[in-house]
mmCIF file of C-alpha atoms in Angstrom:
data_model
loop_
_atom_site.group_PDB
_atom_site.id
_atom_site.type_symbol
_atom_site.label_atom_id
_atom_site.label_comp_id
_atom_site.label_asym_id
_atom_site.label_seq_id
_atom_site.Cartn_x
_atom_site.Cartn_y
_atom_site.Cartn_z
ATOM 1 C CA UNK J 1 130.197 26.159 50.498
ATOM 2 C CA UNK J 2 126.813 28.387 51.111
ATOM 3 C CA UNK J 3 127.047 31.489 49.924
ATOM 4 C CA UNK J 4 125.816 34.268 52.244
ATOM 5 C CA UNK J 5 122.938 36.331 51.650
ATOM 6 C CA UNK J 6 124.250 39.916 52.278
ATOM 7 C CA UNK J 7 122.311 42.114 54.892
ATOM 8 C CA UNK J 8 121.049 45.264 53.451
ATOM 9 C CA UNK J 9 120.710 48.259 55.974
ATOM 10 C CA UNK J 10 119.330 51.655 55.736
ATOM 11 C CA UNK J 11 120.861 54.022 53.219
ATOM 12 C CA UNK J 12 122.116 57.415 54.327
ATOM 13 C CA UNK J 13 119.299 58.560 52.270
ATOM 14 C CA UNK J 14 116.522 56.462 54.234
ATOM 15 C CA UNK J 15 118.058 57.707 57.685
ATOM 16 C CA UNK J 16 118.211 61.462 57.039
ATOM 17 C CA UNK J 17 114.081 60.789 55.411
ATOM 18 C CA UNK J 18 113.025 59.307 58.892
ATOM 19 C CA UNK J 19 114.797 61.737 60.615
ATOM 20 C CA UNK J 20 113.046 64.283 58.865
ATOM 21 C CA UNK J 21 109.851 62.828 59.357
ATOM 22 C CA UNK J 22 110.537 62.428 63.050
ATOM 23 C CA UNK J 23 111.401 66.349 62.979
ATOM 24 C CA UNK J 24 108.347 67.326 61.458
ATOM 25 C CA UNK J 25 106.272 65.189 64.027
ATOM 26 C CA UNK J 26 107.914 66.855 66.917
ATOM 27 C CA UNK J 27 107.534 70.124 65.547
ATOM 28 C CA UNK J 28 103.924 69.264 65.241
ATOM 29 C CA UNK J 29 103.399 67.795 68.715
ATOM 30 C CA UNK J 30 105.198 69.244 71.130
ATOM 31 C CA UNK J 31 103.216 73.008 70.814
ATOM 32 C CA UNK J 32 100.575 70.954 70.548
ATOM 33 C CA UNK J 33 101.081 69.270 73.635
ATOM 34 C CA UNK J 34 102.295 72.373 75.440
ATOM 35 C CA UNK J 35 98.942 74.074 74.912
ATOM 36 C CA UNK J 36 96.881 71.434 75.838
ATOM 37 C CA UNK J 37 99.008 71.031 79.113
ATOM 38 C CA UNK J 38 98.574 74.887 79.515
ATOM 39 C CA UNK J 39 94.500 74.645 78.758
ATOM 40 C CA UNK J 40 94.825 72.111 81.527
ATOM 41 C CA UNK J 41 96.220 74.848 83.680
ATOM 42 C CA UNK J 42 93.996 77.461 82.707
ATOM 43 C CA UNK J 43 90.661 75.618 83.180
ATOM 44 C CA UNK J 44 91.574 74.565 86.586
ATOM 45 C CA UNK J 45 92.293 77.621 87.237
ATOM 46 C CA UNK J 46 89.066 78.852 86.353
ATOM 47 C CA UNK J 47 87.552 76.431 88.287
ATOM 48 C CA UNK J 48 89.392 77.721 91.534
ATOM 49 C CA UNK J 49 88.587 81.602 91.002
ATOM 50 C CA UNK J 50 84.722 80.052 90.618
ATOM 51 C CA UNK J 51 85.004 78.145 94.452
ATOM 52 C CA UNK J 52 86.370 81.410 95.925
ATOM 53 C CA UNK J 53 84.071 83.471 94.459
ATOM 54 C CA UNK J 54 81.404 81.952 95.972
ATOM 55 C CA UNK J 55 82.926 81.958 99.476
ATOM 56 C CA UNK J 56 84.044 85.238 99.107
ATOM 57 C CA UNK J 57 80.126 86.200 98.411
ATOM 58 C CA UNK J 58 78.659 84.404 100.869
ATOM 59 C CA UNK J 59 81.793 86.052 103.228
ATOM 60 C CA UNK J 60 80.363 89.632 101.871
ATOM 61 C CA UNK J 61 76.592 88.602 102.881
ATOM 62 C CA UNK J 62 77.704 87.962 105.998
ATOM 63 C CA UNK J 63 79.848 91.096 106.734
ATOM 64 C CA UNK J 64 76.782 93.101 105.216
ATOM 65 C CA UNK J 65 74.763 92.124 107.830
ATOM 66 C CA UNK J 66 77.353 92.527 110.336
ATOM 67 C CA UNK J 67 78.212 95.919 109.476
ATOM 68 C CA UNK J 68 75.076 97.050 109.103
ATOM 69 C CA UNK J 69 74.745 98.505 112.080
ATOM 70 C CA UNK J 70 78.301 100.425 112.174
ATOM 71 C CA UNK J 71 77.178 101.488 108.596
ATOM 72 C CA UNK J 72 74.027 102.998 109.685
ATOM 73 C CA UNK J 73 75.656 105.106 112.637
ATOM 74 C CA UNK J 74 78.354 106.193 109.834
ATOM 75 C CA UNK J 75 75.381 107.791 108.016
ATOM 76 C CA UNK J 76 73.988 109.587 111.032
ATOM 77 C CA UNK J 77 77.247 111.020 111.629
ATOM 78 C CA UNK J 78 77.779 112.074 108.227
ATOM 79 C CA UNK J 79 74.029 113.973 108.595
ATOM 80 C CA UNK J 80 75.704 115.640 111.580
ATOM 81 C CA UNK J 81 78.500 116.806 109.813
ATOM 82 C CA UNK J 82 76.420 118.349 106.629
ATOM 83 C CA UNK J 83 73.979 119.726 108.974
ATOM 84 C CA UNK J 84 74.330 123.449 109.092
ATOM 85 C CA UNK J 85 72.549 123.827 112.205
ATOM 86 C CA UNK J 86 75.179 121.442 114.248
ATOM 87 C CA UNK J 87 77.984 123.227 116.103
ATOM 88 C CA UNK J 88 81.657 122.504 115.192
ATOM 89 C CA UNK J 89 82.432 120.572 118.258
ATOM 90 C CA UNK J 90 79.173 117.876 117.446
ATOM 91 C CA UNK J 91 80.783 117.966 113.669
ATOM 92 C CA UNK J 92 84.481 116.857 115.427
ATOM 93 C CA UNK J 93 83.034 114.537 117.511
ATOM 94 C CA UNK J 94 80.813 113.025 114.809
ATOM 95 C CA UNK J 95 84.049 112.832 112.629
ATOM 96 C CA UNK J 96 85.644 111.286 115.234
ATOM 97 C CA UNK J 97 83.172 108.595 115.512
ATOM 98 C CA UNK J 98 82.971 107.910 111.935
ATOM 99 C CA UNK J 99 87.203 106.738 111.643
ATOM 100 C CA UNK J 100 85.969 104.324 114.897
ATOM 101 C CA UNK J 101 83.111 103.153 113.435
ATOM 102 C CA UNK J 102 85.119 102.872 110.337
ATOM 103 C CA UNK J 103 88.234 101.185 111.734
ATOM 104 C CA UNK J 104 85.632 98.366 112.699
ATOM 105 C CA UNK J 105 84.534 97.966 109.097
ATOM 106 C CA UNK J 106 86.762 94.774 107.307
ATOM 107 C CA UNK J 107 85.351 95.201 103.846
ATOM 108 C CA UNK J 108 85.113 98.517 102.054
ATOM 109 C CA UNK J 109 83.313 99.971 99.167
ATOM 110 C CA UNK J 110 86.117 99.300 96.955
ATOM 111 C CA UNK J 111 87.629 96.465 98.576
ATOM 112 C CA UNK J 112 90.559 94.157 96.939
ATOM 113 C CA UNK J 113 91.953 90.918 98.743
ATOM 114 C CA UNK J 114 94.995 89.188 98.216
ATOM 115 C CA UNK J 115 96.382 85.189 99.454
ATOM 116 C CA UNK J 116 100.205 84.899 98.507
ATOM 117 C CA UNK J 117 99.672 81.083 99.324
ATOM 118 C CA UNK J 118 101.307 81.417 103.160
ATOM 119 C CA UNK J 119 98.735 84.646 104.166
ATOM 120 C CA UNK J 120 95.994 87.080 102.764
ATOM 121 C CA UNK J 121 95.432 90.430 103.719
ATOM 122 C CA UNK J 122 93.318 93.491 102.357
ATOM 123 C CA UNK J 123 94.984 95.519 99.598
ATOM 124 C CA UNK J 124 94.980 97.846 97.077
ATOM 125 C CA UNK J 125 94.274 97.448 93.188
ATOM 126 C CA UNK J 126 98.304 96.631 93.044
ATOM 127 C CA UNK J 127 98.206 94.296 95.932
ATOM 128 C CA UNK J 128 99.905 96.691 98.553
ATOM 129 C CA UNK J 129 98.808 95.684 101.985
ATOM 130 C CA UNK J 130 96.323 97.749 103.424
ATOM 131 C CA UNK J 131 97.715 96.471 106.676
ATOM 132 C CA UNK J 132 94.031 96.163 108.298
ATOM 133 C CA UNK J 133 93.580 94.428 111.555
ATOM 134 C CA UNK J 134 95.381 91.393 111.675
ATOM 135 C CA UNK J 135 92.998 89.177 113.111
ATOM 136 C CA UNK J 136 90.198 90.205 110.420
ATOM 137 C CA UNK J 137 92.755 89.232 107.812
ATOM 138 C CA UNK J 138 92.783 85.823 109.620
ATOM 139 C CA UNK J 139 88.873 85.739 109.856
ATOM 140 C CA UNK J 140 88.621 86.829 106.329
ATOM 141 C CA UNK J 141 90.915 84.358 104.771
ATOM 142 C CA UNK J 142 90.190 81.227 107.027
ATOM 143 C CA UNK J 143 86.407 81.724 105.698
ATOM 144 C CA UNK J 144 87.889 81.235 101.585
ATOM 145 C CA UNK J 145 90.280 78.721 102.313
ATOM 146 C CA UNK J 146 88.081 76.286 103.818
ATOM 147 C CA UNK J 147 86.411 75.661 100.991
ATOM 148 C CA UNK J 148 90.122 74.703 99.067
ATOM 149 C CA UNK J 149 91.709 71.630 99.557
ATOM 150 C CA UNK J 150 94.984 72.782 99.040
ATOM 151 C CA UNK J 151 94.703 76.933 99.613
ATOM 152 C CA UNK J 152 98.935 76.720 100.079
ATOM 153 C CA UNK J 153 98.786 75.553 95.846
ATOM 154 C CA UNK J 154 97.282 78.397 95.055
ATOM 155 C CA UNK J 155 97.425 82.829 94.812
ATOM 156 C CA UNK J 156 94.410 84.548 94.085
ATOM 157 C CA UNK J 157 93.155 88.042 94.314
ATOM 158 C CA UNK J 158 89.399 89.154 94.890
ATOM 159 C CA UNK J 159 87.574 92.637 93.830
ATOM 160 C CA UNK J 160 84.884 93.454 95.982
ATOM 161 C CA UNK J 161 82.759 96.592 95.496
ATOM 162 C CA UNK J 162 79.685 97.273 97.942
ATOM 163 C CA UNK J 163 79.177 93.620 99.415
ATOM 164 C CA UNK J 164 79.370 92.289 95.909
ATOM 165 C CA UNK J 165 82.435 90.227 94.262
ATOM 166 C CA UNK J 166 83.064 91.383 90.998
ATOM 167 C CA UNK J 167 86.024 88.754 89.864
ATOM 168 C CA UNK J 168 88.336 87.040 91.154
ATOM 169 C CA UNK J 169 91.739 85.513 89.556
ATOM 170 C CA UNK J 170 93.400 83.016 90.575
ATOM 171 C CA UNK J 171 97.152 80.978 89.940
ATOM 172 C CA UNK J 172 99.476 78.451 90.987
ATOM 173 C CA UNK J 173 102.055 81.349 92.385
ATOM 174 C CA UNK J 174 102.934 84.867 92.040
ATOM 175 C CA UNK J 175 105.204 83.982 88.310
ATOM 176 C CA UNK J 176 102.545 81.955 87.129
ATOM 177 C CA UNK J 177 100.774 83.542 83.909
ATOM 178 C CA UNK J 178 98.284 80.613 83.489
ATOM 179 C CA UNK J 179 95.933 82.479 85.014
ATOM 180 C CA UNK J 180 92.422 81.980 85.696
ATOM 181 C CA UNK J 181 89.450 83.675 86.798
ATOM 182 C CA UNK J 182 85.553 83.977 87.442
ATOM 183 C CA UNK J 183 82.956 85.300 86.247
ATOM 184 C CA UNK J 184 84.282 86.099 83.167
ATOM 185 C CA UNK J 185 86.769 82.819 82.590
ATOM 186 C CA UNK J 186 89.681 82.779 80.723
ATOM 187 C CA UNK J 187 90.990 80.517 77.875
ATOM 188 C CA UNK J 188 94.817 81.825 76.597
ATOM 189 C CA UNK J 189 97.567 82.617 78.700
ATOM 190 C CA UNK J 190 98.197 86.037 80.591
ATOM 191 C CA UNK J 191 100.701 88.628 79.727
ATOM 192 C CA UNK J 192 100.705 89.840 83.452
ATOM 193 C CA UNK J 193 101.633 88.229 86.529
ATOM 194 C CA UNK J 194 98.402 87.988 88.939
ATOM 195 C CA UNK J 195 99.564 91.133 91.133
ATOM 196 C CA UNK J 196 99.030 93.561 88.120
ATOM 197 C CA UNK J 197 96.359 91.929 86.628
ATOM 198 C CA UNK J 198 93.670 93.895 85.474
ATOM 199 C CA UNK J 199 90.472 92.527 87.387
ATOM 200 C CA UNK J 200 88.005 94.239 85.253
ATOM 201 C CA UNK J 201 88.631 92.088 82.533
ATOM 202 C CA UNK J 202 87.293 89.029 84.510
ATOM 203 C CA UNK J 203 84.528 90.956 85.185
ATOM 204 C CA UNK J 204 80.919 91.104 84.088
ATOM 205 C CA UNK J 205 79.302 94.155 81.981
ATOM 206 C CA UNK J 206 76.591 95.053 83.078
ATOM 207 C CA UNK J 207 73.392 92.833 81.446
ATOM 208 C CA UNK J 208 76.060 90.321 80.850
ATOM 209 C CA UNK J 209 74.431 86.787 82.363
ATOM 210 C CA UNK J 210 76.889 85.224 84.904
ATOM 211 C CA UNK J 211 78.835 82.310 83.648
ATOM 212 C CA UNK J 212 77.792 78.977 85.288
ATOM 213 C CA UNK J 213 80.299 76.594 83.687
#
């Protein structure tokens, strides 16, 4: 008879070495893996914020030259009112005038935006609604999301400040902490949700040359 050869397998030794090795590998990859996945996340974000800031200045040229008018007859009626010569009925009516003219006015000097993904709406620095006219909400936000293929992916929040957009961030919903943002773009993930975000970290100093990547 033929002896058999006898079939050596791994030693208990050998198994707990790969399994160590295979430990140290995922230790090693996965964070690694997890960043670049969040980099991903981050950089498309940017890219986002940079597409609605440009609709959202191109928005604010427009409304500048639409409210230019109602702006101008703000300032005569403020020259009414600190006009010592004027009576205190022309300084009512002229105040009077000025909330009208003013209730016509969509963006303000200090103006913040806000698109939940479903509807946007003018709002304060913590994203309270302003609750401005409804249909200039509409107008307003049909304008930025145009230029989005998918708006309903997406929050984002816009600082505006005399015609001008100063930053805007942006995220795939209200939880999401991979933020991103323009002009000032952003490269590690955010301790804040987007509502409390501080925008004036996204934003430019002043000399600073806007980023075009």
């Amino acid at each position: 008879f033929m002896k058999r050869k006898n079939k050596k397998g791994f030693t208990l030794m050998e198994l707990i070495i790969v399994i160590a090795i295979i430990g140290i590998l995922t230790a090693i990859l996965i964070p690694t893996w997890h960043y670049f996945i969040m980099q991903g996340r981050i950089k498309s974000q940017n890219n986002s914020s940079r597409v609605i800031f440009n609709a959202a200045q191109t928005e604010c040229i427009r409304y500048k030259f639409k409210d230019r008018e109602l702006n101008a007859d703000i300032k005569r009626q403020q020259d009414i009112i600190n006009n010592p010569s004027e009576d205190a009925t022309a300084k009512a009516d002229a105040s009077a005038k000025i909330l009208a003219d003013q209730a016509k006015l969509y963006i303000d000097a200090d103006f913040y935006f806000y698109w939940d993904g479903e509807k946007g709406y003018a709002c304060d620095v913590n994203c309270t609604d302003l609750a401005k006219d409804a249909d200039l909400n509409a107008e307003f936000t049909k304008a930025l999301n145009k230029t989005m293929d998918t708006p309903d992916k997406v929050v984002y929040k816009i600082h505006i400040k005399d015609y001008k957009v100063q930053s805007v961030v942006c995220a795939l919903n209200e939880n999401d902490r991979s933020i991103g943002s323009y002009p000032v773009q952003r490269h590690e993930r955010s301790d804040e949700k987007i509502k409390s975000f501080d925008m004036s970290v996204a934003e430019l100093s002043e000399g600073t040359p806007e980023a075009t990547t």
